């Protein structure tokens, strides 16, 4: 895979570019974006070697699509139309069902690999790209059986070499699980931030009291609305289900408060402390917990 084209040279695409280039210095990495300013920044940061256009992917060994999921659904069939027979297209979207459906009957479906690297930060754009972002992170691969074996083999080695571990899942299961593990946490952060901002209009000193706990909890509220609104739209059914369960738990907690049942509150929190054991591998890793697409 000597000629790699990245559509969307932001946090995920740019970080992949850094480490792929580090491992494969001979590879030429091309950037494609709607905004020329994005490509200029990517060039200045040495994330890409050259600018390119969509028509240029006819020369690609690999195309990495890292743009909002609604744009991916629209653009993916066109990219597959242009890709050579020995080329591969992968996407890094946070939803998988709609993306896989968009190309399920495409003549070059074998040239597509659906994936979701579970990594990221709350920042976006080329300046957010960092080396080592994917070390120890899980890369969810969907419908691997529909991708030509030789092509998937090359791509999976490329991603394993930047530090990812692979996990295989069907698109429906992926979208259901990711609604709980990622999408709900982003909504919680956005709404916590909104609650505090609304209150701050009347109490100007509230942010003087905000400590590191608040900052870490609300960190995801800095994530890009341009990226996250399409994610919520595509995964609407699953997200609503998670919200209903979350709201039920919040309402129950409020009722315990109203009843002065602090023994029950203690037990609820103690039981929930078990989450530390589940997340221990992430919490003890050098990069800790990451935000994602």
GROMACS .gro file of C-alpha atoms in nm:
model
  293
    1UNK     CA    1   0.000   0.000   0.000
    2UNK     CA    2   0.234   0.268  -0.131
    3UNK     CA    3  -0.025   0.529  -0.230
    4UNK     CA    4  -0.263   0.616   0.054
    5UNK     CA    5  -0.535   0.878   0.018
    6UNK     CA    6  -0.696   1.023   0.330
    7UNK     CA    7  -1.031   1.195   0.288
    8UNK     CA    8  -1.068   1.412   0.595
    9UNK     CA    9  -0.727   1.494   0.743
   10UNK     CA   10  -0.845   1.573   1.095
   11UNK     CA   11  -0.790   1.406   1.429
   12UNK     CA   12  -0.841   1.045   1.317
   13UNK     CA   13  -0.722   1.073   0.958
   14UNK     CA   14  -0.425   1.289   1.053
   15UNK     CA   15  -0.320   1.067   1.343
   16UNK     CA   16  -0.336   0.760   1.119
   17UNK     CA   17  -0.124   0.945   0.863
   18UNK     CA   18   0.146   1.021   1.120
   19UNK     CA   19   0.194   0.664   1.237
   20UNK     CA   20   0.145   0.496   0.900
   21UNK     CA   21   0.418   0.722   0.760
   22UNK     CA   22   0.641   0.652   1.060
   23UNK     CA   23   0.611   0.278   0.997
   24UNK     CA   24   0.624   0.304   0.618
   25UNK     CA   25   0.850   0.598   0.517
   26UNK     CA   26   0.828   0.504   0.150
   27UNK     CA   27   0.449   0.544   0.144
   28UNK     CA   28   0.311   0.857  -0.020
   29UNK     CA   29   0.017   1.000   0.171
   30UNK     CA   30  -0.228   1.225  -0.014
   31UNK     CA   31  -0.489   1.446   0.150
   32UNK     CA   32  -0.836   1.522   0.017
   33UNK     CA   33  -1.064   1.784   0.171
   34UNK     CA   34  -1.345   2.024   0.079
   35UNK     CA   35  -1.134   2.305   0.224
   36UNK     CA   36  -0.798   2.389   0.074
   37UNK     CA   37  -0.701   2.555   0.402
   38UNK     CA   38  -0.729   2.215   0.573
   39UNK     CA   39  -0.488   2.062   0.323
   40UNK     CA   40  -0.247   2.357   0.358
   41UNK     CA   41  -0.244   2.303   0.734
   42UNK     CA   42  -0.198   1.928   0.689
   43UNK     CA   43   0.097   1.993   0.457
   44UNK     CA   44   0.256   2.240   0.699
   45UNK     CA   45   0.227   1.982   0.978
   46UNK     CA   46   0.374   1.708   0.756
   47UNK     CA   47   0.060   1.497   0.795
   48UNK     CA   48   0.040   1.451   0.418
   49UNK     CA   49   0.291   1.456   0.137
   50UNK     CA   50   0.066   1.598  -0.135
   51UNK     CA   51  -0.279   1.740  -0.200
   52UNK     CA   52  -0.521   1.540  -0.412
   53UNK     CA   53  -0.877   1.539  -0.546
   54UNK     CA   54  -1.144   1.272  -0.545
   55UNK     CA   55  -1.065   1.175  -0.904
   56UNK     CA   56  -0.711   1.085  -0.801
   57UNK     CA   57  -0.824   0.784  -0.596
   58UNK     CA   58  -0.820   0.582  -0.918
   59UNK     CA   59  -0.446   0.546  -0.839
   60UNK     CA   60  -0.496   0.452  -0.472
   61UNK     CA   61  -0.383   0.139  -0.296
   62UNK     CA   62  -0.580   0.251   0.010
   63UNK     CA   63  -0.838   0.523   0.075
   64UNK     CA   64  -0.916   0.614   0.436
   65UNK     CA   65  -1.248   0.797   0.474
   66UNK     CA   66  -1.257   1.000   0.797
   67UNK     CA   67  -1.538   1.252   0.756
   68UNK     CA   68  -1.881   1.293   0.924
   69UNK     CA   69  -2.091   0.979   0.888
   70UNK     CA   70  -2.365   1.144   0.682
   71UNK     CA   71  -2.106   1.260   0.431
   72UNK     CA   72  -1.953   0.910   0.429
   73UNK     CA   73  -2.287   0.752   0.336
   74UNK     CA   74  -2.324   0.991   0.042
   75UNK     CA   75  -1.965   0.978  -0.082
   76UNK     CA   76  -1.871   0.613  -0.033
   77UNK     CA   77  -2.040   0.473  -0.347
   78UNK     CA   78  -1.864   0.735  -0.560
   79UNK     CA   79  -1.527   0.651  -0.408
   80UNK     CA   80  -1.583   0.281  -0.479
   81UNK     CA   81  -1.675   0.367  -0.837
   82UNK     CA   82  -1.331   0.525  -0.881
   83UNK     CA   83  -1.111   0.285  -0.683
   84UNK     CA   84  -0.892   0.045  -0.889
   85UNK     CA   85  -0.963  -0.328  -0.871
   86UNK     CA   86  -0.667  -0.383  -0.636
   87UNK     CA   87  -0.748  -0.082  -0.416
   88UNK     CA   88  -0.923  -0.077  -0.080
   89UNK     CA   89  -1.151   0.179   0.086
   90UNK     CA   90  -1.193   0.189   0.466
   91UNK     CA   91  -1.403   0.424   0.675
   92UNK     CA   92  -1.356   0.530   1.036
   93UNK     CA   93  -1.714   0.628   1.119
   94UNK     CA   94  -1.872   0.594   1.463
   95UNK     CA   95  -2.182   0.430   1.313
   96UNK     CA   96  -2.171   0.129   1.087
   97UNK     CA   97  -2.519   0.006   0.986
   98UNK     CA   98  -2.612   0.288   0.746
   99UNK     CA   99  -2.262   0.302   0.603
  100UNK     CA  100  -2.257  -0.070   0.527
  101UNK     CA  101  -2.606  -0.053   0.377
  102UNK     CA  102  -2.497   0.230   0.146
  103UNK     CA  103  -2.262  -0.004  -0.043
  104UNK     CA  104  -2.412  -0.348   0.023
  105UNK     CA  105  -2.502  -0.395  -0.346
  106UNK     CA  106  -2.210  -0.204  -0.497
  107UNK     CA  107  -2.020  -0.400  -0.766
  108UNK     CA  108  -1.696  -0.330  -0.576
  109UNK     CA  109  -1.825  -0.416  -0.228
  110UNK     CA  110  -1.525  -0.649  -0.193
  111UNK     CA  111  -1.304  -0.336  -0.209
  112UNK     CA  112  -1.454  -0.188   0.109
  113UNK     CA  113  -1.372  -0.256   0.475
  114UNK     CA  114  -1.596  -0.104   0.743
  115UNK     CA  115  -1.412  -0.015   1.063
  116UNK     CA  116  -1.436   0.201   1.372
  117UNK     CA  117  -1.115   0.277   1.564
  118UNK     CA  118  -1.221   0.345   1.925
  119UNK     CA  119  -0.981   0.631   1.987
  120UNK     CA  120  -0.976   1.007   1.982
  121UNK     CA  121  -0.990   1.324   2.185
  122UNK     CA  122  -1.240   1.607   2.215
  123UNK     CA  123  -1.039   1.811   1.962
  124UNK     CA  124  -1.080   1.820   1.585
  125UNK     CA  125  -0.901   1.931   1.270
  126UNK     CA  126  -0.544   1.871   1.148
  127UNK     CA  127  -0.391   2.043   1.450
  128UNK     CA  128  -0.551   1.778   1.674
  129UNK     CA  129  -0.360   1.491   1.508
  130UNK     CA  130  -0.110   1.317   1.735
  131UNK     CA  131   0.128   1.024   1.717
  132UNK     CA  132   0.046   0.711   1.914
  133UNK     CA  133  -0.328   0.779   1.934
  134UNK     CA  134  -0.418   0.420   1.846
  135UNK     CA  135  -0.172   0.231   2.065
  136UNK     CA  136  -0.366  -0.030   2.261
  137UNK     CA  137  -0.699   0.085   2.119
  138UNK     CA  138  -0.969  -0.142   1.975
  139UNK     CA  139  -1.057  -0.126   1.606
  140UNK     CA  140  -1.405  -0.265   1.539
  141UNK     CA  141  -1.424  -0.440   1.201
  142UNK     CA  142  -1.767  -0.504   1.051
  143UNK     CA  143  -1.864  -0.750   0.775
  144UNK     CA  144  -1.504  -0.853   0.721
  145UNK     CA  145  -1.624  -1.155   0.522
  146UNK     CA  146  -1.749  -0.921   0.249
  147UNK     CA  147  -1.402  -0.775   0.187
  148UNK     CA  148  -1.150  -0.943  -0.045
  149UNK     CA  149  -0.916  -1.144   0.177
  150UNK     CA  150  -0.588  -1.016   0.031
  151UNK     CA  151  -0.703  -0.655   0.068
  152UNK     CA  152  -0.827  -0.693   0.425
  153UNK     CA  153  -0.508  -0.876   0.518
  154UNK     CA  154  -0.291  -0.584   0.406
  155UNK     CA  155  -0.510  -0.325   0.579
  156UNK     CA  156  -0.540  -0.512   0.908
  157UNK     CA  157  -0.161  -0.548   0.925
  158UNK     CA  158  -0.125  -0.176   0.858
  159UNK     CA  159  -0.360  -0.092   1.145
  160UNK     CA  160  -0.212  -0.351   1.378
  161UNK     CA  161   0.129  -0.195   1.317
  162UNK     CA  162   0.005   0.142   1.452
  163UNK     CA  163  -0.099  -0.033   1.773
  164UNK     CA  164  -0.463  -0.131   1.726
  165UNK     CA  165  -0.618  -0.459   1.836
  166UNK     CA  166  -0.894  -0.591   1.611
  167UNK     CA  167  -1.242  -0.696   1.717
  168UNK     CA  168  -1.508  -0.825   1.479
  169UNK     CA  169  -1.876  -0.735   1.507
  170UNK     CA  170  -2.181  -0.703   1.285
  171UNK     CA  171  -2.298  -0.345   1.211
  172UNK     CA  172  -2.626  -0.371   1.406
  173UNK     CA  173  -2.453  -0.495   1.721
  174UNK     CA  174  -2.182  -0.232   1.683
  175UNK     CA  175  -2.431   0.055   1.669
  176UNK     CA  176  -2.624  -0.074   1.970
  177UNK     CA  177  -2.314  -0.118   2.187
  178UNK     CA  178  -2.150   0.208   2.083
  179UNK     CA  179  -2.466   0.399   2.175
  180UNK     CA  180  -2.405   0.297   2.537
  181UNK     CA  181  -2.027   0.321   2.541
  182UNK     CA  182  -1.972   0.641   2.344
  183UNK     CA  183  -2.280   0.823   2.221
  184UNK     CA  184  -2.453   0.842   2.560
  185UNK     CA  185  -2.142   0.981   2.730
  186UNK     CA  186  -2.120   1.259   2.471
  187UNK     CA  187  -2.486   1.352   2.518
  188UNK     CA  188  -2.436   1.353   2.897
  189UNK     CA  189  -2.138   1.587   2.862
  190UNK     CA  190  -2.321   1.820   2.623
  191UNK     CA  191  -2.625   1.840   2.853
  192UNK     CA  192  -2.416   1.885   3.167
  193UNK     CA  193  -2.237   2.172   2.995
  194UNK     CA  194  -2.572   2.322   2.888
  195UNK     CA  195  -2.709   2.296   3.243
  196UNK     CA  196  -2.410   2.481   3.386
  197UNK     CA  197  -2.408   2.744   3.111
  198UNK     CA  198  -2.779   2.812   3.166
  199UNK     CA  199  -2.719   2.849   3.540
  200UNK     CA  200  -2.411   3.066   3.488
  201UNK     CA  201  -2.631   3.337   3.336
  202UNK     CA  202  -2.762   3.404   3.685
  203UNK     CA  203  -2.462   3.305   3.895
  204UNK     CA  204  -2.147   3.453   3.744
  205UNK     CA  205  -1.911   3.288   3.991
  206UNK     CA  206  -2.013   2.927   3.920
  207UNK     CA  207  -1.709   2.860   3.701
  208UNK     CA  208  -1.479   2.981   3.978
  209UNK     CA  209  -1.599   2.675   4.169
  210UNK     CA  210  -1.548   2.430   3.881
  211UNK     CA  211  -1.267   2.189   3.966
  212UNK     CA  212  -1.089   1.916   3.776
  213UNK     CA  213  -1.380   1.676   3.831
  214UNK     CA  214  -1.617   1.904   3.645
  215UNK     CA  215  -1.361   1.972   3.372
  216UNK     CA  216  -1.300   1.601   3.306
  217UNK     CA  217  -1.673   1.518   3.313
  218UNK     CA  218  -1.770   1.794   3.070
  219UNK     CA  219  -1.463   1.752   2.846
  220UNK     CA  220  -1.656   1.576   2.571
  221UNK     CA  221  -1.886   1.877   2.537
  222UNK     CA  222  -1.601   2.038   2.343
  223UNK     CA  223  -1.648   1.780   2.066
  224UNK     CA  224  -1.751   1.892   1.717
  225UNK     CA  225  -2.129   1.933   1.664
  226UNK     CA  226  -2.066   1.894   1.290
  227UNK     CA  227  -1.941   1.542   1.355
  228UNK     CA  228  -2.175   1.439   1.636
  229UNK     CA  229  -2.515   1.554   1.506
  230UNK     CA  230  -2.500   1.310   1.209
  231UNK     CA  231  -2.391   1.032   1.445
  232UNK     CA  232  -2.694   1.087   1.668
  233UNK     CA  233  -2.917   1.101   1.360
  234UNK     CA  234  -2.788   0.776   1.213
  235UNK     CA  235  -2.801   0.593   1.545
  236UNK     CA  236  -3.125   0.757   1.662
  237UNK     CA  237  -3.310   0.440   1.768
  238UNK     CA  238  -3.027   0.306   1.981
  239UNK     CA  239  -2.944   0.646   2.129
  240UNK     CA  240  -3.306   0.701   2.235
  241UNK     CA  241  -3.308   0.360   2.404
  242UNK     CA  242  -2.993   0.444   2.601
  243UNK     CA  243  -3.134   0.784   2.696
  244UNK     CA  244  -3.454   0.626   2.827
  245UNK     CA  245  -3.255   0.394   3.053
  246UNK     CA  246  -3.026   0.676   3.165
  247UNK     CA  247  -3.319   0.905   3.243
  248UNK     CA  248  -3.482   0.624   3.442
  249UNK     CA  249  -3.170   0.593   3.655
  250UNK     CA  250  -3.147   0.969   3.706
  251UNK     CA  251  -3.512   0.986   3.806
  252UNK     CA  252  -3.463   0.699   4.050
  253UNK     CA  253  -3.164   0.877   4.205
  254UNK     CA  254  -3.369   1.196   4.242
  255UNK     CA  255  -3.651   1.001   4.410
  256UNK     CA  256  -3.408   0.848   4.659
  257UNK     CA  257  -3.287   1.199   4.740
  258UNK     CA  258  -3.643   1.319   4.790
  259UNK     CA  259  -3.707   1.023   5.023
  260UNK     CA  260  -3.388   1.092   5.223
  261UNK     CA  261  -3.286   0.733   5.150
  262UNK     CA  262  -2.913   0.790   5.158
  263UNK     CA  263  -2.842   0.430   5.251
  264UNK     CA  264  -2.986   0.329   4.915
  265UNK     CA  265  -2.785   0.603   4.744
  266UNK     CA  266  -2.468   0.474   4.913
  267UNK     CA  267  -2.542   0.119   4.794
  268UNK     CA  268  -2.615   0.235   4.439
  269UNK     CA  269  -2.283   0.417   4.420
  270UNK     CA  270  -2.096   0.129   4.583
  271UNK     CA  271  -2.241  -0.119   4.334
  272UNK     CA  272  -2.151   0.112   4.047
  273UNK     CA  273  -1.790   0.131   4.169
  274UNK     CA  274  -1.747  -0.205   3.994
  275UNK     CA  275  -1.707  -0.006   3.673
  276UNK     CA  276  -1.348   0.054   3.789
  277UNK     CA  277  -1.272  -0.316   3.745
  278UNK     CA  278  -1.426  -0.325   3.398
  279UNK     CA  279  -1.234  -0.017   3.285
  280UNK     CA  280  -0.908  -0.089   3.466
  281UNK     CA  281  -0.710  -0.170   3.147
  282UNK     CA  282  -0.811   0.169   3.001
  283UNK     CA  283  -0.764   0.368   3.319
  284UNK     CA  284  -0.412   0.232   3.369
  285UNK     CA  285  -0.298   0.277   3.007
  286UNK     CA  286  -0.052   0.561   2.931
  287UNK     CA  287  -0.313   0.762   2.739
  288UNK     CA  288  -0.604   0.676   2.967
  289UNK     CA  289  -0.961   0.715   2.846
  290UNK     CA  290  -1.019   0.874   2.508
  291UNK     CA  291  -1.310   1.051   2.353
  292UNK     CA  292  -1.428   0.936   2.009
  293UNK     CA  293  -1.618   0.938   1.684
   0.00000   0.00000   0.00000
